Short mmCIF file of C-alpha atoms and ligand atoms in Angstrom, two decimals:
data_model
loop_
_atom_site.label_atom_id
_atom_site.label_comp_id
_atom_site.label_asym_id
_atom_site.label_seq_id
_atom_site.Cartn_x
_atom_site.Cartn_y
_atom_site.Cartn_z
CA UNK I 247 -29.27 -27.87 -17.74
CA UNK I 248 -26.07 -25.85 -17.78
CA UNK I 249 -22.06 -27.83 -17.64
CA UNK I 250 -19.89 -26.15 -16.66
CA UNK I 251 -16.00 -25.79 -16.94
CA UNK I 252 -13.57 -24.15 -14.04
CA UNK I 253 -10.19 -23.78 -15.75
CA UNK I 254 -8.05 -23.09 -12.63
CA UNK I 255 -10.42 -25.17 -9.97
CA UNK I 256 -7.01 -25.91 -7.47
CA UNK I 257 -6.19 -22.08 -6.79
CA UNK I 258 -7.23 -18.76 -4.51
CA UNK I 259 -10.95 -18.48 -6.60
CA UNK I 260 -11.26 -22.00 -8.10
CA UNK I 261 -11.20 -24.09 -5.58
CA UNK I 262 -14.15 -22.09 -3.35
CA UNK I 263 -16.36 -20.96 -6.48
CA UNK I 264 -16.12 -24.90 -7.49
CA UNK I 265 -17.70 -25.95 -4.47
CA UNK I 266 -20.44 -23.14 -4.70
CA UNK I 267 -21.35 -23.80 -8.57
CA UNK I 268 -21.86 -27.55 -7.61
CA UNK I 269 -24.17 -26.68 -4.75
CA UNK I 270 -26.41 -24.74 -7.69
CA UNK I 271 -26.42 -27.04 -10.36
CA UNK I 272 -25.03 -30.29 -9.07
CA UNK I 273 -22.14 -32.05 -8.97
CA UNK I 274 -21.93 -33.80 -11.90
CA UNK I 275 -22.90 -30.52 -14.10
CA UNK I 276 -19.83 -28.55 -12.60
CA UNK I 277 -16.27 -29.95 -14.25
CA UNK I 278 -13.45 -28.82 -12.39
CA UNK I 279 -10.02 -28.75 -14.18
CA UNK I 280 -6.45 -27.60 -13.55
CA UNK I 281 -2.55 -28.47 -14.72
CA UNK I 282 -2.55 -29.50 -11.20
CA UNK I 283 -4.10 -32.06 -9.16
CA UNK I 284 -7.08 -29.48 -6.31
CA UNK I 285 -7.71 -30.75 -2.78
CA UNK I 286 -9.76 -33.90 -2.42
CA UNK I 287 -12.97 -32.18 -2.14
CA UNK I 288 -12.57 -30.69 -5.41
CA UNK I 289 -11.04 -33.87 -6.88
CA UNK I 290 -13.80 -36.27 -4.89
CA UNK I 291 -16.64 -34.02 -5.60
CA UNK I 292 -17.68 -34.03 -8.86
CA UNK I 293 -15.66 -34.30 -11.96
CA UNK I 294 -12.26 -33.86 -12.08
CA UNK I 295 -9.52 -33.79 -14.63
CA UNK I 296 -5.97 -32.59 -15.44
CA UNK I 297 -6.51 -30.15 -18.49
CA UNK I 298 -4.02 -27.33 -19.76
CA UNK I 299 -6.08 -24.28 -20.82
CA UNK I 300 -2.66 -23.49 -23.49
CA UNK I 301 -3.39 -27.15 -25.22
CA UNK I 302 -6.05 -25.76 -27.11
CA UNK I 303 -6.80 -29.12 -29.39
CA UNK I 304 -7.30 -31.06 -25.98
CA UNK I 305 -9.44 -28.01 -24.60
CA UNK I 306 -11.64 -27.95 -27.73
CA UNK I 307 -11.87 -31.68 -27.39
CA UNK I 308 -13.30 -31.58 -23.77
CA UNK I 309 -15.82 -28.80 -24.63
CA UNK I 310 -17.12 -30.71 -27.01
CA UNK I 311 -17.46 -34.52 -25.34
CA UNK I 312 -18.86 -32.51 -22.39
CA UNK I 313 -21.09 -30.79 -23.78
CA UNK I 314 -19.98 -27.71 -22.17
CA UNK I 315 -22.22 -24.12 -22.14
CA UNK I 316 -20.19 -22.22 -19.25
CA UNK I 317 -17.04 -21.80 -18.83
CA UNK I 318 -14.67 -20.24 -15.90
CA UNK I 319 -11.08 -19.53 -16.92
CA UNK I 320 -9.12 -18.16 -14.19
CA UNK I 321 -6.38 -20.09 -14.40
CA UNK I 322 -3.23 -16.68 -14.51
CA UNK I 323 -0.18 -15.71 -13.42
CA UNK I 324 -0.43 -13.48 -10.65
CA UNK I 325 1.30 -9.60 -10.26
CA UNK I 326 4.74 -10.41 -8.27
CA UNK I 327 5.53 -13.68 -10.10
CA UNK I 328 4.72 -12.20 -13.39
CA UNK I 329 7.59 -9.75 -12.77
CA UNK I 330 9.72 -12.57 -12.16
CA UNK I 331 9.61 -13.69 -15.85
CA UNK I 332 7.49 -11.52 -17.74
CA UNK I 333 7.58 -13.04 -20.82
CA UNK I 334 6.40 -16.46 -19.74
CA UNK I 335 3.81 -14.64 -17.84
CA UNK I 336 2.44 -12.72 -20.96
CA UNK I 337 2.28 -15.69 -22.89
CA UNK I 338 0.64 -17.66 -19.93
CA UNK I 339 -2.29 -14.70 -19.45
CA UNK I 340 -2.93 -13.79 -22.69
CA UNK I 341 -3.00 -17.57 -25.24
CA UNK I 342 -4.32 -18.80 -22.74
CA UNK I 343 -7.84 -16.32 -22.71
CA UNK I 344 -7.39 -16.16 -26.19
CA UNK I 345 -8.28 -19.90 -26.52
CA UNK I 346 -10.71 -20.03 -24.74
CA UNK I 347 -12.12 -16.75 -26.77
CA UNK I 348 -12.00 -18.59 -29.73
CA UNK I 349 -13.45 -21.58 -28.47
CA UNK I 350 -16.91 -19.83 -26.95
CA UNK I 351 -16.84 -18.61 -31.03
CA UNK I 352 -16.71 -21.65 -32.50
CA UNK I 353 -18.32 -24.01 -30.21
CA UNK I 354 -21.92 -22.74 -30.29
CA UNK I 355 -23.21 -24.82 -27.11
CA UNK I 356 -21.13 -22.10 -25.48
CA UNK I 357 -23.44 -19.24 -24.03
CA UNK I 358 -21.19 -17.68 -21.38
CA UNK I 359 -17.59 -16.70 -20.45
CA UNK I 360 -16.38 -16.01 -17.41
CA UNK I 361 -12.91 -14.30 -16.84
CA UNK I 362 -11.23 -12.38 -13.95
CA UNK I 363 -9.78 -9.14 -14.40
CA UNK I 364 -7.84 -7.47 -11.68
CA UNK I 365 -7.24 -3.83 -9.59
CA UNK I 366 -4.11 -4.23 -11.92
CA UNK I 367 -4.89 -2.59 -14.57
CA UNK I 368 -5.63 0.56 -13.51
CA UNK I 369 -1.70 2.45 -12.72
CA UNK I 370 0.24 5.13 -11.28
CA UNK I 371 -1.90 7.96 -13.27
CA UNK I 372 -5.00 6.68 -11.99
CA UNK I 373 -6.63 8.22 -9.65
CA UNK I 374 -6.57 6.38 -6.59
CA UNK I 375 -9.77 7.42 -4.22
CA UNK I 376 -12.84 6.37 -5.33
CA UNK I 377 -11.45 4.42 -8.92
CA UNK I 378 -14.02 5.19 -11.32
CA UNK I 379 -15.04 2.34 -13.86
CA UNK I 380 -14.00 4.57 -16.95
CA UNK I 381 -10.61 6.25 -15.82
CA UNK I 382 -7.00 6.39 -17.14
CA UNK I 383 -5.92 2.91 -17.21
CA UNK I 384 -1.89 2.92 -17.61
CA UNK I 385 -0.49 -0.17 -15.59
CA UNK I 386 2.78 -0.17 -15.31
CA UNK I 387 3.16 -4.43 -14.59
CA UNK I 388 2.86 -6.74 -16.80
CA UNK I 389 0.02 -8.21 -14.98
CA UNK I 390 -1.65 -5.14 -15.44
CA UNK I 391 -0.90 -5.32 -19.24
CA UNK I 392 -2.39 -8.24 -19.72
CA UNK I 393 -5.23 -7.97 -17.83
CA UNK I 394 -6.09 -5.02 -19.99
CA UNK I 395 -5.15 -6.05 -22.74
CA UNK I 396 -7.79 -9.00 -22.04
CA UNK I 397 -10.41 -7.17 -21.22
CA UNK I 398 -10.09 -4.97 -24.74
CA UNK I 399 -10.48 -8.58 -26.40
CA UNK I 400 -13.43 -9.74 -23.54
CA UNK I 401 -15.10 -6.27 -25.19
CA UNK I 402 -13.64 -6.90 -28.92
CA UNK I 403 -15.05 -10.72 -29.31
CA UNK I 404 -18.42 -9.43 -27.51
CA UNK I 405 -18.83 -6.67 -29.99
CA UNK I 406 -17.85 -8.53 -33.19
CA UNK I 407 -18.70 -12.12 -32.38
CA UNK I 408 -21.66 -11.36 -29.47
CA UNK I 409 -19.76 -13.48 -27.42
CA UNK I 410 -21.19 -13.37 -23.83
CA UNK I 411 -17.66 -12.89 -21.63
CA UNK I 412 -18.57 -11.32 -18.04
CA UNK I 413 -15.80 -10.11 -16.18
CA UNK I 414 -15.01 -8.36 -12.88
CA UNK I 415 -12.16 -6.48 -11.77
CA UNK I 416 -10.88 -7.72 -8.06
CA UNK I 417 -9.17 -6.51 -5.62
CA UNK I 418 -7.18 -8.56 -3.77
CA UNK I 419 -8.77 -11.26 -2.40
CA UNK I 420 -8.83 -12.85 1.39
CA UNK I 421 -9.91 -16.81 2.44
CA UNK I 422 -8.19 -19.68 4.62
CA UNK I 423 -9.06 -22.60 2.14
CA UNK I 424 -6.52 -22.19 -0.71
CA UNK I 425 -3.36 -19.94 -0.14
CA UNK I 426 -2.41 -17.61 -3.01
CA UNK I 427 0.13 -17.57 -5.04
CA UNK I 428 2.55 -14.80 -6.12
CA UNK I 429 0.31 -11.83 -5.91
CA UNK I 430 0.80 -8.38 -4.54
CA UNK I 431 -2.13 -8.66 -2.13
CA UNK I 432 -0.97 -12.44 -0.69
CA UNK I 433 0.71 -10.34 2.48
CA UNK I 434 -3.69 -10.57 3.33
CA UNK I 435 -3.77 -13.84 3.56
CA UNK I 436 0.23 -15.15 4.91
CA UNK I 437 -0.69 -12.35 7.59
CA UNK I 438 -3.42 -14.55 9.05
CA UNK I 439 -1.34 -17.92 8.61
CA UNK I 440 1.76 -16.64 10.35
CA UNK I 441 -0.12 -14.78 13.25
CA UNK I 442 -1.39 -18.40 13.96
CA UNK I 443 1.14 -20.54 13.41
CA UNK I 444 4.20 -18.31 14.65
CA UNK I 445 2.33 -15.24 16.41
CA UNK I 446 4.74 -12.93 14.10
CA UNK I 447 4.63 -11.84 10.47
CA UNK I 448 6.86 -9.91 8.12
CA UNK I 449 4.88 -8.03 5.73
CA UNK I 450 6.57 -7.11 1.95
CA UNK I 451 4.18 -3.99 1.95
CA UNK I 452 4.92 -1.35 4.44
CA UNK I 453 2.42 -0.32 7.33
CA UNK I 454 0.16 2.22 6.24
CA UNK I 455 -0.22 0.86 2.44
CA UNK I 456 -4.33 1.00 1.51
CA UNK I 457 -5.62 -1.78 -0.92
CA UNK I 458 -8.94 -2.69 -1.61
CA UNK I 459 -9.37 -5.88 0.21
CA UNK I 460 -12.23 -8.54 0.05
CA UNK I 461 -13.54 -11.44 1.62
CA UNK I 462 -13.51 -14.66 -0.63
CA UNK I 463 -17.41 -15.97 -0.12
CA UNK I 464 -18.65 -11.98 -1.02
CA UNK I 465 -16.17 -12.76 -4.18
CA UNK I 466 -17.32 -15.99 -5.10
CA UNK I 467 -21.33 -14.81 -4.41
CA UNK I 468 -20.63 -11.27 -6.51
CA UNK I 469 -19.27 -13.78 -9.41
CA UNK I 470 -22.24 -16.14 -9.59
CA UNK I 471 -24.58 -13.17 -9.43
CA UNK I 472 -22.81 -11.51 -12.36
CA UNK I 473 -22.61 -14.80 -14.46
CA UNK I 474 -26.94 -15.05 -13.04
CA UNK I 475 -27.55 -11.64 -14.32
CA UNK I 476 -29.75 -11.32 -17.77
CA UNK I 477 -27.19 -9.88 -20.30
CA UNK I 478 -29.91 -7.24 -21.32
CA UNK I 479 -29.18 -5.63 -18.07
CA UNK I 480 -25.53 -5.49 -18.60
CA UNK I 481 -23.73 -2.58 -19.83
CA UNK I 482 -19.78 -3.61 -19.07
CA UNK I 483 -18.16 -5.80 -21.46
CA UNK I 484 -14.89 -5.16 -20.60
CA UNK I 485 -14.77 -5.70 -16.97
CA UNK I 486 -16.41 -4.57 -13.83
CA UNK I 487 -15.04 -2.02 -10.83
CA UNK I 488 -15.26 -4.16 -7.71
CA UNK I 489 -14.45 -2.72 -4.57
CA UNK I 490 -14.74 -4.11 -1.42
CA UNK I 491 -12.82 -2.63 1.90
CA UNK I 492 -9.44 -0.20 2.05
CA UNK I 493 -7.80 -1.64 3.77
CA UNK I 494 -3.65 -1.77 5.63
CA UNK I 495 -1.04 -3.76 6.77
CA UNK I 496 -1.30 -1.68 9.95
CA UNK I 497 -5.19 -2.24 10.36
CA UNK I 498 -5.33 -6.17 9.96
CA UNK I 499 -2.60 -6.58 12.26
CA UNK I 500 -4.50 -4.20 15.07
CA UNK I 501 -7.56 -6.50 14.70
CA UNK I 502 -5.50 -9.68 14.16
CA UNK I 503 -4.00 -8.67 18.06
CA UNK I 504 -7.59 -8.31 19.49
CA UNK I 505 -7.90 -12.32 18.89
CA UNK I 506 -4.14 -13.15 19.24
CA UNK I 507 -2.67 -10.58 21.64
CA UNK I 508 1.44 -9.94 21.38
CA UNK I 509 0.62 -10.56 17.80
CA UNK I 510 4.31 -9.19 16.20
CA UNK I 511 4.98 -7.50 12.78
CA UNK I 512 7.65 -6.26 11.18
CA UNK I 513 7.78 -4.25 7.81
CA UNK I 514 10.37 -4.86 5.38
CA UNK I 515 8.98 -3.77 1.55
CA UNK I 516 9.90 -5.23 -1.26
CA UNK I 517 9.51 -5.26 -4.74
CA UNK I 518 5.74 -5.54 -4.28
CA UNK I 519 5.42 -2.11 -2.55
CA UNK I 520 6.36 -0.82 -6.18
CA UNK I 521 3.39 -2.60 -7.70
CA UNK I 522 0.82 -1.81 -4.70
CA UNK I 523 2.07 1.73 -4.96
CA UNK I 524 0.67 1.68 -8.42
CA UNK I 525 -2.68 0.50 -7.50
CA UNK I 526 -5.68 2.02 -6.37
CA UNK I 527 -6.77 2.44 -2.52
CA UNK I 528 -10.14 2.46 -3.01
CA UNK I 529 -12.87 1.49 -5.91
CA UNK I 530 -16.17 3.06 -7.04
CA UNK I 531 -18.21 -0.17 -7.96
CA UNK I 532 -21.39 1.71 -8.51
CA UNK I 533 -21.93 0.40 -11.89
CA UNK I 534 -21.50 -3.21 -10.44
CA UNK I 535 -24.23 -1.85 -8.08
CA UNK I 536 -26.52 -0.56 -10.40
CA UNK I 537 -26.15 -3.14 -13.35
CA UNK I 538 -26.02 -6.35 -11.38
CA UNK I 539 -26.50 -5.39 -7.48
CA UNK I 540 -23.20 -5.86 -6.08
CA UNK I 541 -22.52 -5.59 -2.27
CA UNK I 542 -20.56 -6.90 0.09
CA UNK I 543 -21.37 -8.31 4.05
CA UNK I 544 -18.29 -8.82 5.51
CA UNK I 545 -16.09 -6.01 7.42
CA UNK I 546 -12.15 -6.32 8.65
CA UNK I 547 -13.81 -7.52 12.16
CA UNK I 548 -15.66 -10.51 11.36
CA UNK I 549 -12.95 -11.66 8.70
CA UNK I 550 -10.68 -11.63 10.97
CA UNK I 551 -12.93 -13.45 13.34
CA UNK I 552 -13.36 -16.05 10.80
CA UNK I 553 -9.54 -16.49 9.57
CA UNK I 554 -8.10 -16.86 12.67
CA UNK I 555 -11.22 -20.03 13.45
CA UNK I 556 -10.71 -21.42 10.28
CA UNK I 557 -6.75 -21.54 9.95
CA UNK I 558 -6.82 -22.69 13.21
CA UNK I 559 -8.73 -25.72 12.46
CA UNK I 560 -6.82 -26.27 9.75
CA UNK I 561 -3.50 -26.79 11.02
CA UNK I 562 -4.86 -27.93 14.11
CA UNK I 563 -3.66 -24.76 16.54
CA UNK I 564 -6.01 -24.43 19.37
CA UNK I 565 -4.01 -22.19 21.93
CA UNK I 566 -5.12 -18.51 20.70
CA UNK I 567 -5.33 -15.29 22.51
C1 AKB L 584 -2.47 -9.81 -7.18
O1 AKB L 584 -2.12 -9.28 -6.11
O2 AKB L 584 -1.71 -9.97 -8.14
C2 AKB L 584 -3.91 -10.24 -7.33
C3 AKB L 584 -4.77 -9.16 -7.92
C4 AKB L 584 -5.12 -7.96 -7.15
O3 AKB L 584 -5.18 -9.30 -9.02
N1 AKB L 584 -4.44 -10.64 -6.08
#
């Protein structure tokens, strides 16, 4: 029976992919860890402990007394607070996949890697329709960088070590349980909170700005698929093009106002415009398609539908529309 380790189990992906992996192969066989303390579901669970991905004697340590043969790291600084210090951010992103790189080498009860890449690294002499899988990959953040730069080493220890790291590249990512932190696509997410809490929103990318946006459960079920998938069949070892809707400011709010009507936005860009500006608006995930059957369910209407339920629950809001 597989153990697993989630490095990263409090934030955005974590904390819904730890619920899902402990609905497959139990509670007990799915350790959750963060610098952090998760919500009490994640904490309550299953197993839960404090663990720093960049102490790599005390990560060693754990794979080892818990037997460990999966592990997720996603544990990263995200694309607008990496600008903030860059350095720090480098260091954070790249030790800390290097670790855990050298740990699926030397720990042989290690079969499989999981690690997200991002949209990120593709840049401003990409092409932007369509992103192909192979392309001209020049990111101009230092997100980007290192998310590149990680997947050359995801491909490097796979071809010289036949380490089994499976990665995907997301786009930005939207889902009421955890809030984001400090990326480019977060205005997908606050957009939703504010229209329920304060029926007006701000939004730090301007009004007709495409991303390729995604529903959280069609993320977490495209990641367990991948990490299901017989490695024969794969032919990515870097990372895989995922795609999911394109999608703008201007569009969520119109079907935000269908549920909340007088629904108010303003636009005032900011330093994340730059970044978004560098990013594709749409992604050809056809490989992901072919190699491991990647699709998604949900459109703009019934995520909307579901955000505006499920925040509203949350912070106990009933009077909508
Ligand atoms: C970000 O905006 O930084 C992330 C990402 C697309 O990787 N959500």
């Amino acid at each position: 029976m597989d153990r697993i380790l989630i490095i990263g189990a409090a934030g955005q992906i974590g904390s819904e992919l730890t619920v899902e992996l402990r609905k497959i192969y139990g509670n007990d066989h799915v350790f959750a860890t963060d610098i952090k303390e998760a919500s009490r579901d994640i904490m309550d669970g299953g197993p839960f402990q404090l663990l720093d991905v960049m102490d790599d004697k005390r990560l060693i340590h754990f794979i080892i007394r818990h037997k460990i043969t999966q592990i997720y790291h996603l544990a990263a600084v995200l694309s607008g607070n990496a600008e903030k210090l860059p350095l720090q951010a480098w260091h954070i992103n790249m030790d800390g996949l290097m670790n855990i790189l050298e740990v699926a080498k030397m720990v042989d009860e290690v079969k499989k890697v999981f690690w997200p890449s991002s949209i990120a690294v593709f840049g401003p002499t990409t092409p932007r329709l369509n992103t192909p899988q192979l392309t001209i990959m020049e990111p101009t953040t230092v997100y980007g960088v290192s998310k590149l730069a990680g997947e050359r080493w995801c491909e490097y220890y796979h071809k010289r070590y036949n380490i089994d790291v499976r990665s995907i590249r997301y786009p930005g990512l939207i889902s009421y349980k955890t809030e984001a932190g400090g990326g480019t696509t977060d205005y997908a997410v606050e957009i939703y909170y504010e229209a329920v809490r304060n029926g007006k929103y701000t939004s730090f990318l301007s009004a007709d700005t495409a991303l390729p946006l995604l529903f959280m459960p069609d993320a977490i079920k495209a990641t367990i698929d991948l990490m299901e998938t017989d490695r024969a069949k794969l032919t990515v070892h870097s990372a895989y093009n995922m795609g999911g809707m394109s999608i703008t400011p201007a569009q969520i709010h119109k079907a935000i106002c269908k549920h909340i009507p007088g629904f108010q936005i303003d636009y005032v860009p900011d330093f994340r415009q730059v970044i978004a500006e560098t990013w594709p608006q749409s992604i050809d995930d056809s490989v992901s398609a072919r190699d491991w059957g990647y699709s998604y369910r949900y459109d703009l209407e019934s995520i909307t539908e579901i955000m505006i339920e499920e925040i509203s629950k949350k912070l106990n809001i009933s009077a909508l529309g």
